[in-house]
Amino acid sequence: NRASVSYNKYPIDRWGFYSAGVNKVPYPYKKGDLYLSSSVNEEGKTKLVFSSFNGLTVCTAIETDILGANAIIYDQKAYEFTYNVYDLLNNLRFIVPHAAILASGASGQIAINSDAYNSYIYEYMYDTEKRVVAFKEPHKAIIRVIYNKKGLPVLTQTGNQSVRNQWSYIKYDPSQRAVSSGLYEAGNISVASLRATVFQMGVQAERENTNAATGYYTNLAFPSTSIVAHTYYYYDSYDIDNDNSMGAADPTYVSSSSVGGSLIHYLPANNAVRLQGKLVHKRVKVLSTGPDKWINYDYFYDDEDRTIQIIKDNEYLDKRDVYFQEYNYNGTTRKTLREHFITRAGTDFVFTYNAYTSDHVGRPLAHDQMIGNEASNSLSLTRLSENNYNEIGTLIETNIEINDGVP
């Protein structure tokens, strides 16, 4: 790619907004008013980025083969322009794509809720803290966001949720980490009232407890009623139920695989001190009829804070997966193993084992794989790919699906 920086040599249209929509204002940017960054991609097409002197991107232009009225000519080339519109506080308020410019016609105006507005325009709205509280994308209804005193998003609402008076919620722990999320049935409450309620709530965070009904967390932060939890997140300790002992509700590290310990070198599970700040368990509710079913994930780490094992327990499908991972000295993946158990409590399984070979500087050399089940004996690796490099380390050849050394 080739790039250069200069100033605009020709006038550039200026777009703004007013109470009823967006419009092309009658005073364009004059020659030299904008920085111009120009680059050419591998296809020979030019991209122009026009920026104001305070660093705001005013518009971008991509060279096009489309000629005539559907293109904008700049410096004797045809381009498709996209304009950014800012308010007096330099907040990005609207994005006006090239299709919207064409739809505006000779008037250069796009009214709110017009076909062109709904089909092409991006709009962003902010609060006094310059946080996005609502935004609209093409062909979508407005999405709203409500924050708490700490500036964390607590409630979000899509267009489909709006007609049902529903919101998605997130709850946090004292370290401002998400601990649960789900659906809130707000009823006929205005957005303004919800904003005030969330901002004024006294309890901002949930803490661990022993109540399984609320996911082993307190339920004091807003919203605490008319909610359905969809996910829970757990950190810092494998004692998920907070009973000071390791029981059935707590993750259990699998110290050896059902395939055989020779495939993966098992590193010890991390100690409690090193677990601080790490995600150790996650529960995701399956949205279906009937009794509640969850997908549970357990995460285990080595003493270098790398994930070495993930256990996925699917109550809905009655399946269980165990993922093992081993690393090279430089942190790249050396081996992976996935064991998929046909039932959660059973011993029948299928497995996929991958081995990755690297050279002394960490360049990938080969990828070998083995697939089998609990009855497999004397399985051999199949080489899936192999890389060759020249004397200066440049990749010159990749062979795919090599078996017994034959491409």
mmCIF file of N, CA, C and O in Angstrom, residues 330-397:
data_model
loop_
_atom_site.group_PDB
_atom_site.id
_atom_site.type_symbol
_atom_site.label_atom_id
_atom_site.label_comp_id
_atom_site.label_asym_id
_atom_site.label_seq_id
_atom_site.Cartn_x
_atom_site.Cartn_y
_atom_site.Cartn_z
ATOM 1 N N ASN A 330 7.505 -20.497 24.213
ATOM 2 C CA ASN A 330 7.228 -19.106 23.846
ATOM 3 C C ASN A 330 5.743 -18.755 23.910
ATOM 4 O O ASN A 330 5.329 -17.690 23.473
ATOM 5 N N GLY A 331 4.913 -19.652 24.452
ATOM 6 C CA GLY A 331 3.510 -19.369 24.641
ATOM 7 C C GLY A 331 2.610 -19.796 23.507
ATOM 8 O O GLY A 331 1.389 -19.671 23.614
ATOM 9 N N THR A 332 3.169 -20.297 22.404
ATOM 10 C CA THR A 332 2.331 -20.774 21.311
ATOM 11 C C THR A 332 1.796 -22.172 21.635
ATOM 12 O O THR A 332 2.357 -22.898 22.462
ATOM 13 N N THR A 333 0.722 -22.546 20.984
ATOM 14 C CA THR A 333 0.086 -23.839 21.256
ATOM 15 C C THR A 333 0.923 -24.983 20.707
ATOM 16 O O THR A 333 1.323 -24.977 19.545
ATOM 17 N N ARG A 334 1.174 -25.975 21.545
ATOM 18 C CA ARG A 334 1.951 -27.156 21.150
ATOM 19 C C ARG A 334 1.042 -28.349 20.879
ATOM 20 O O ARG A 334 1.215 -29.071 19.888
ATOM 21 N N LYS A 335 0.061 -28.576 21.753
ATOM 22 C CA LYS A 335 -0.862 -29.698 21.590
ATOM 23 C C LYS A 335 -2.251 -29.286 22.086
ATOM 24 O O LYS A 335 -2.386 -28.487 23.014
ATOM 25 N N THR A 336 -3.288 -29.837 21.461
ATOM 26 C CA THR A 336 -4.652 -29.703 21.967
ATOM 27 C C THR A 336 -5.323 -31.058 21.914
ATOM 28 O O THR A 336 -5.012 -31.897 21.066
ATOM 29 N N LEU A 337 -6.257 -31.258 22.821
ATOM 30 C CA LEU A 337 -7.014 -32.507 22.867
ATOM 31 C C LEU A 337 -8.433 -32.187 23.287
ATOM 32 O O LEU A 337 -8.662 -31.500 24.287
ATOM 33 N N ARG A 338 -9.398 -32.654 22.518
ATOM 34 C CA ARG A 338 -10.810 -32.512 22.879
ATOM 35 C C ARG A 338 -11.419 -33.888 23.031
ATOM 36 O O ARG A 338 -11.351 -34.711 22.108
ATOM 37 N N GLU A 339 -12.007 -34.151 24.183
ATOM 38 C CA GLU A 339 -12.733 -35.383 24.437
ATOM 39 C C GLU A 339 -14.224 -35.058 24.523
ATOM 40 O O GLU A 339 -14.641 -34.269 25.382
ATOM 41 N N HIS A 340 -15.002 -35.630 23.640
ATOM 42 C CA HIS A 340 -16.448 -35.395 23.610
ATOM 43 C C HIS A 340 -17.159 -36.652 24.103
ATOM 44 O O HIS A 340 -17.150 -37.693 23.431
ATOM 45 N N PHE A 341 -17.763 -36.559 25.297
ATOM 46 C CA PHE A 341 -18.438 -37.704 25.898
ATOM 47 C C PHE A 341 -19.882 -37.759 25.411
ATOM 48 O O PHE A 341 -20.599 -36.749 25.417
ATOM 49 N N ILE A 342 -20.320 -38.937 24.998
ATOM 50 C CA ILE A 342 -21.640 -39.114 24.398
ATOM 51 C C ILE A 342 -22.740 -38.755 25.389
ATOM 52 O O ILE A 342 -23.780 -38.208 25.021
ATOM 53 N N THR A 343 -22.537 -39.062 26.656
ATOM 54 C CA THR A 343 -23.436 -38.630 27.726
ATOM 55 C C THR A 343 -22.602 -38.009 28.833
ATOM 56 O O THR A 343 -21.405 -38.320 28.975
ATOM 57 N N ARG A 344 -23.224 -37.185 29.647
ATOM 58 C CA ARG A 344 -22.480 -36.474 30.691
ATOM 59 C C ARG A 344 -21.870 -37.422 31.702
ATOM 60 O O ARG A 344 -20.758 -37.204 32.198
ATOM 61 N N ALA A 345 -22.601 -38.477 32.036
ATOM 62 C CA ALA A 345 -22.119 -39.401 33.069
ATOM 63 C C ALA A 345 -21.465 -40.644 32.495
ATOM 64 O O ALA A 345 -20.959 -41.487 33.245
ATOM 65 N N GLY A 346 -21.446 -40.770 31.153
ATOM 66 C CA GLY A 346 -20.930 -41.985 30.544
ATOM 67 C C GLY A 346 -19.425 -41.954 30.327
ATOM 68 O O GLY A 346 -18.738 -40.965 30.623
ATOM 69 N N THR A 347 -18.901 -43.072 29.806
ATOM 70 C CA THR A 347 -17.468 -43.197 29.538
ATOM 71 C C THR A 347 -17.161 -43.323 28.049
ATOM 72 O O THR A 347 -15.994 -43.348 27.667
ATOM 73 N N ASP A 348 -18.190 -43.450 27.211
ATOM 74 C CA ASP A 348 -17.971 -43.517 25.764
ATOM 75 C C ASP A 348 -17.698 -42.123 25.229
ATOM 76 O O ASP A 348 -18.428 -41.171 25.552
ATOM 77 N N PHE A 349 -16.682 -41.997 24.383
ATOM 78 C CA PHE A 349 -16.310 -40.676 23.899
ATOM 79 C C PHE A 349 -15.625 -40.792 22.548
ATOM 80 O O PHE A 349 -15.185 -41.865 22.120
ATOM 81 N N VAL A 350 -15.538 -39.672 21.873
ATOM 82 C CA VAL A 350 -14.687 -39.510 20.694
ATOM 83 C C VAL A 350 -13.710 -38.390 21.003
ATOM 84 O O VAL A 350 -13.991 -37.514 21.821
ATOM 85 N N PHE A 351 -12.550 -38.439 20.366
ATOM 86 C CA PHE A 351 -11.549 -37.419 20.662
ATOM 87 C C PHE A 351 -10.891 -36.921 19.380
ATOM 88 O O PHE A 351 -10.848 -37.609 18.358
ATOM 89 N N THR A 352 -10.377 -35.697 19.478
ATOM 90 C CA THR A 352 -9.570 -35.092 18.419
ATOM 91 C C THR A 352 -8.306 -34.537 19.046
ATOM 92 O O THR A 352 -8.376 -33.702 19.959
ATOM 93 N N TYR A 353 -7.174 -35.009 18.566
ATOM 94 C CA TYR A 353 -5.875 -34.598 19.099
ATOM 95 C C TYR A 353 -5.097 -33.880 18.005
ATOM 96 O O TYR A 353 -5.027 -34.341 16.859
ATOM 97 N N ASN A 354 -4.550 -32.718 18.322
ATOM 98 C CA ASN A 354 -3.760 -31.932 17.378
ATOM 99 C C ASN A 354 -2.381 -31.665 17.959
ATOM 100 O O ASN A 354 -2.257 -31.320 19.140
ATOM 101 N N ALA A 355 -1.364 -31.826 17.128
ATOM 102 C CA ALA A 355 0.009 -31.525 17.526
ATOM 103 C C ALA A 355 0.591 -30.516 16.536
ATOM 104 O O ALA A 355 0.469 -30.685 15.319
ATOM 105 N N TYR A 356 1.205 -29.457 17.071
ATOM 106 C CA TYR A 356 1.761 -28.390 16.250
ATOM 107 C C TYR A 356 3.271 -28.314 16.493
ATOM 108 O O TYR A 356 3.716 -28.199 17.640
ATOM 109 N N THR A 357 4.032 -28.405 15.414
ATOM 110 C CA THR A 357 5.489 -28.376 15.506
ATOM 111 C C THR A 357 6.006 -27.027 15.018
ATOM 112 O O THR A 357 5.560 -26.522 13.986
ATOM 113 N N SER A 358 6.934 -26.458 15.774
ATOM 114 C CA SER A 358 7.538 -25.176 15.410
ATOM 115 C C SER A 358 9.051 -25.313 15.377
ATOM 116 O O SER A 358 9.622 -26.251 15.949
ATOM 117 N N ASP A 359 9.712 -24.377 14.703
ATOM 118 C CA ASP A 359 11.171 -24.400 14.702
ATOM 119 C C ASP A 359 11.704 -23.561 15.856
ATOM 120 O O ASP A 359 10.945 -23.091 16.713
ATOM 121 N N HIS A 360 13.020 -23.335 15.879
ATOM 122 C CA HIS A 360 13.655 -22.693 17.023
ATOM 123 C C HIS A 360 13.293 -21.224 17.173
ATOM 124 O O HIS A 360 13.511 -20.630 18.235
ATOM 125 N N VAL A 361 12.713 -20.603 16.137
ATOM 126 C CA VAL A 361 12.297 -19.204 16.243
ATOM 127 C C VAL A 361 10.779 -19.079 16.289
ATOM 128 O O VAL A 361 10.250 -17.970 16.176
ATOM 129 N N GLY A 362 10.078 -20.184 16.457
ATOM 130 C CA GLY A 362 8.644 -20.144 16.647
ATOM 131 C C GLY A 362 7.812 -20.186 15.387
ATOM 132 O O GLY A 362 6.589 -20.029 15.446
ATOM 133 N N ARG A 363 8.426 -20.413 14.221
ATOM 134 C CA ARG A 363 7.647 -20.500 12.989
ATOM 135 C C ARG A 363 6.959 -21.858 12.910
ATOM 136 O O ARG A 363 7.582 -22.888 13.172
ATOM 137 N N PRO A 364 5.667 -21.897 12.527
ATOM 138 C CA PRO A 364 4.965 -23.188 12.442
ATOM 139 C C PRO A 364 5.528 -24.049 11.321
ATOM 140 O O PRO A 364 5.677 -23.602 10.185
ATOM 141 N N LEU A 365 5.837 -25.288 11.648
ATOM 142 C CA LEU A 365 6.389 -26.230 10.670
ATOM 143 C C LEU A 365 5.361 -27.257 10.213
ATOM 144 O O LEU A 365 5.241 -27.530 9.021
ATOM 145 N N ALA A 366 4.626 -27.853 11.157
ATOM 146 C CA ALA A 366 3.727 -28.941 10.786
ATOM 147 C C ALA A 366 2.537 -28.993 11.729
ATOM 148 O O ALA A 366 2.605 -28.557 12.883
ATOM 149 N N HIS A 367 1.440 -29.541 11.212
ATOM 150 C CA HIS A 367 0.221 -29.772 11.993
ATOM 151 C C HIS A 367 -0.199 -31.213 11.772
ATOM 152 O O HIS A 367 -0.509 -31.618 10.656
ATOM 153 N N ASP A 368 -0.188 -32.005 12.849
ATOM 154 C CA ASP A 368 -0.595 -33.400 12.804
ATOM 155 C C ASP A 368 -1.869 -33.591 13.616
ATOM 156 O O ASP A 368 -2.102 -32.894 14.613
ATOM 157 N N GLN A 369 -2.678 -34.576 13.207
ATOM 158 C CA GLN A 369 -3.967 -34.797 13.880
ATOM 159 C C GLN A 369 -4.275 -36.280 14.011
ATOM 160 O O GLN A 369 -3.877 -37.090 13.173
ATOM 161 N N MET A 370 -4.996 -36.590 15.083
ATOM 162 C CA MET A 370 -5.452 -37.951 15.324
ATOM 163 C C MET A 370 -6.904 -37.891 15.810
ATOM 164 O O MET A 370 -7.234 -37.081 16.666
ATOM 165 N N ILE A 371 -7.771 -38.722 15.253
ATOM 166 C CA ILE A 371 -9.179 -38.783 15.642
ATOM 167 C C ILE A 371 -9.521 -40.224 15.975
ATOM 168 O O ILE A 371 -9.157 -41.149 15.238
ATOM 169 N N GLY A 372 -10.225 -40.430 17.091
ATOM 170 C CA GLY A 372 -10.581 -41.788 17.481
ATOM 171 C C GLY A 372 -11.676 -41.796 18.523
ATOM 172 O O GLY A 372 -12.349 -40.789 18.758
ATOM 173 N N ASN A 373 -11.833 -42.929 19.202
ATOM 174 C CA ASN A 373 -12.816 -43.056 20.272
ATOM 175 C C ASN A 373 -12.235 -43.896 21.390
ATOM 176 O O ASN A 373 -11.050 -44.254 21.364
ATOM 177 N N GLU A 374 -13.089 -44.255 22.382
ATOM 178 C CA GLU A 374 -12.574 -44.964 23.551
ATOM 179 C C GLU A 374 -12.057 -46.367 23.205
ATOM 180 O O GLU A 374 -11.269 -46.944 23.951
ATOM 181 N N ALA A 375 -12.450 -46.895 22.042
ATOM 182 C CA ALA A 375 -12.022 -48.249 21.647
ATOM 183 C C ALA A 375 -10.817 -48.226 20.723
ATOM 184 O O ALA A 375 -10.350 -49.287 20.294
ATOM 185 N N SER A 376 -10.312 -47.031 20.389
ATOM 186 C CA SER A 376 -9.216 -46.942 19.427
ATOM 187 C C SER A 376 -7.926 -47.451 20.033
ATOM 188 O O SER A 376 -7.590 -47.160 21.180
ATOM 189 N N ASN A 377 -7.183 -48.200 19.241
ATOM 190 C CA ASN A 377 -5.890 -48.705 19.660
ATOM 191 C C ASN A 377 -4.870 -48.470 18.546
ATOM 192 O O ASN A 377 -5.174 -48.593 17.359
ATOM 193 N N SER A 378 -3.663 -48.107 18.934
ATOM 194 C CA SER A 378 -2.539 -47.966 18.002
ATOM 195 C C SER A 378 -2.857 -46.986 16.868
ATOM 196 O O SER A 378 -2.580 -47.244 15.701
ATOM 197 N N LEU A 379 -3.474 -45.876 17.210
ATOM 198 C CA LEU A 379 -3.753 -44.865 16.200
ATOM 199 C C LEU A 379 -2.483 -44.108 15.843
ATOM 200 O O LEU A 379 -1.595 -43.918 16.672
ATOM 201 N N SER A 380 -2.391 -43.680 14.606
ATOM 202 C CA SER A 380 -1.230 -42.907 14.172
ATOM 203 C C SER A 380 -1.673 -41.516 13.776
ATOM 204 O O SER A 380 -2.819 -41.274 13.418
ATOM 205 N N LEU A 381 -0.734 -40.603 13.811
ATOM 206 C CA LEU A 381 -1.007 -39.226 13.440
ATOM 207 C C LEU A 381 -1.084 -39.079 11.929
ATOM 208 O O LEU A 381 -0.339 -39.722 11.189
ATOM 209 N N THR A 382 -1.967 -38.208 11.478
ATOM 210 C CA THR A 382 -2.054 -37.838 10.070
ATOM 211 C C THR A 382 -1.568 -36.410 9.916
ATOM 212 O O THR A 382 -2.033 -35.523 10.635
ATOM 213 N N ARG A 383 -0.622 -36.215 9.011
ATOM 214 C CA ARG A 383 -0.097 -34.865 8.813
ATOM 215 C C ARG A 383 -1.065 -34.077 7.926
ATOM 216 O O ARG A 383 -1.320 -34.418 6.779
ATOM 217 N N LEU A 384 -1.587 -32.991 8.474
ATOM 218 C CA LEU A 384 -2.538 -32.165 7.738
ATOM 219 C C LEU A 384 -1.858 -31.072 6.935
ATOM 220 O O LEU A 384 -2.327 -30.696 5.865
ATOM 221 N N SER A 385 -0.761 -30.540 7.453
ATOM 222 C CA SER A 385 -0.068 -29.475 6.725
ATOM 223 C C SER A 385 1.389 -29.427 7.137
ATOM 224 O O SER A 385 1.759 -29.882 8.225
ATOM 225 N N GLU A 386 2.188 -28.865 6.239
ATOM 226 C CA GLU A 386 3.620 -28.748 6.497
ATOM 227 C C GLU A 386 4.141 -27.516 5.772
ATOM 228 O O GLU A 386 3.816 -27.281 4.600
ATOM 229 N N ASN A 387 4.916 -26.683 6.472
ATOM 230 C CA ASN A 387 5.457 -25.450 5.912
ATOM 231 C C ASN A 387 6.946 -25.571 5.662
ATOM 232 O O ASN A 387 7.671 -26.186 6.460
ATOM 233 N N ASN A 388 7.408 -24.980 4.561
ATOM 234 C CA ASN A 388 8.831 -24.921 4.242
ATOM 235 C C ASN A 388 9.255 -23.462 4.059
ATOM 236 O O ASN A 388 8.502 -22.662 3.485
ATOM 237 N N TYR A 389 10.444 -23.136 4.548
ATOM 238 C CA TYR A 389 10.945 -21.765 4.515
ATOM 239 C C TYR A 389 12.276 -21.726 3.770
ATOM 240 O O TYR A 389 13.009 -22.725 3.720
ATOM 241 N N ASN A 390 12.589 -20.555 3.233
ATOM 242 C CA ASN A 390 13.900 -20.405 2.597
ATOM 243 C C ASN A 390 14.927 -19.957 3.622
ATOM 244 O O ASN A 390 14.649 -19.877 4.832
ATOM 245 N N GLU A 391 16.145 -19.624 3.134
ATOM 246 C CA GLU A 391 17.254 -19.319 4.028
ATOM 247 C C GLU A 391 17.034 -18.058 4.853
ATOM 248 O O GLU A 391 17.643 -17.881 5.925
ATOM 249 N N ILE A 392 16.186 -17.148 4.387
ATOM 250 C CA ILE A 392 15.965 -15.901 5.131
ATOM 251 C C ILE A 392 14.652 -15.947 5.923
ATOM 252 O O ILE A 392 14.194 -14.918 6.438
ATOM 253 N N GLY A 393 14.045 -17.133 6.029
ATOM 254 C CA GLY A 393 12.882 -17.307 6.883
ATOM 255 C C GLY A 393 11.556 -16.999 6.245
ATOM 256 O O GLY A 393 10.533 -16.925 6.948
ATOM 257 N N THR A 394 11.493 -16.829 4.932
ATOM 258 C CA THR A 394 10.247 -16.550 4.238
ATOM 259 C C THR A 394 9.539 -17.857 3.882
ATOM 260 O O THR A 394 10.164 -18.787 3.381
ATOM 261 N N LEU A 395 8.239 -17.919 4.151
ATOM 262 C CA LEU A 395 7.459 -19.103 3.792
ATOM 263 C C LEU A 395 7.407 -19.234 2.277
ATOM 264 O O LEU A 395 6.975 -18.333 1.571
ATOM 265 N N ILE A 396 7.846 -20.361 1.775
ATOM 266 C CA ILE A 396 7.883 -20.557 0.325
ATOM 267 C C ILE A 396 6.958 -21.685 -0.128
ATOM 268 O O ILE A 396 6.625 -21.776 -1.309
ATOM 269 N N GLU A 397 6.516 -22.537 0.809
ATOM 270 C CA GLU A 397 5.693 -23.670 0.390
ATOM 271 C C GLU A 397 4.873 -24.188 1.563
ATOM 272 O O GLU A 397 5.373 -24.269 2.689
#
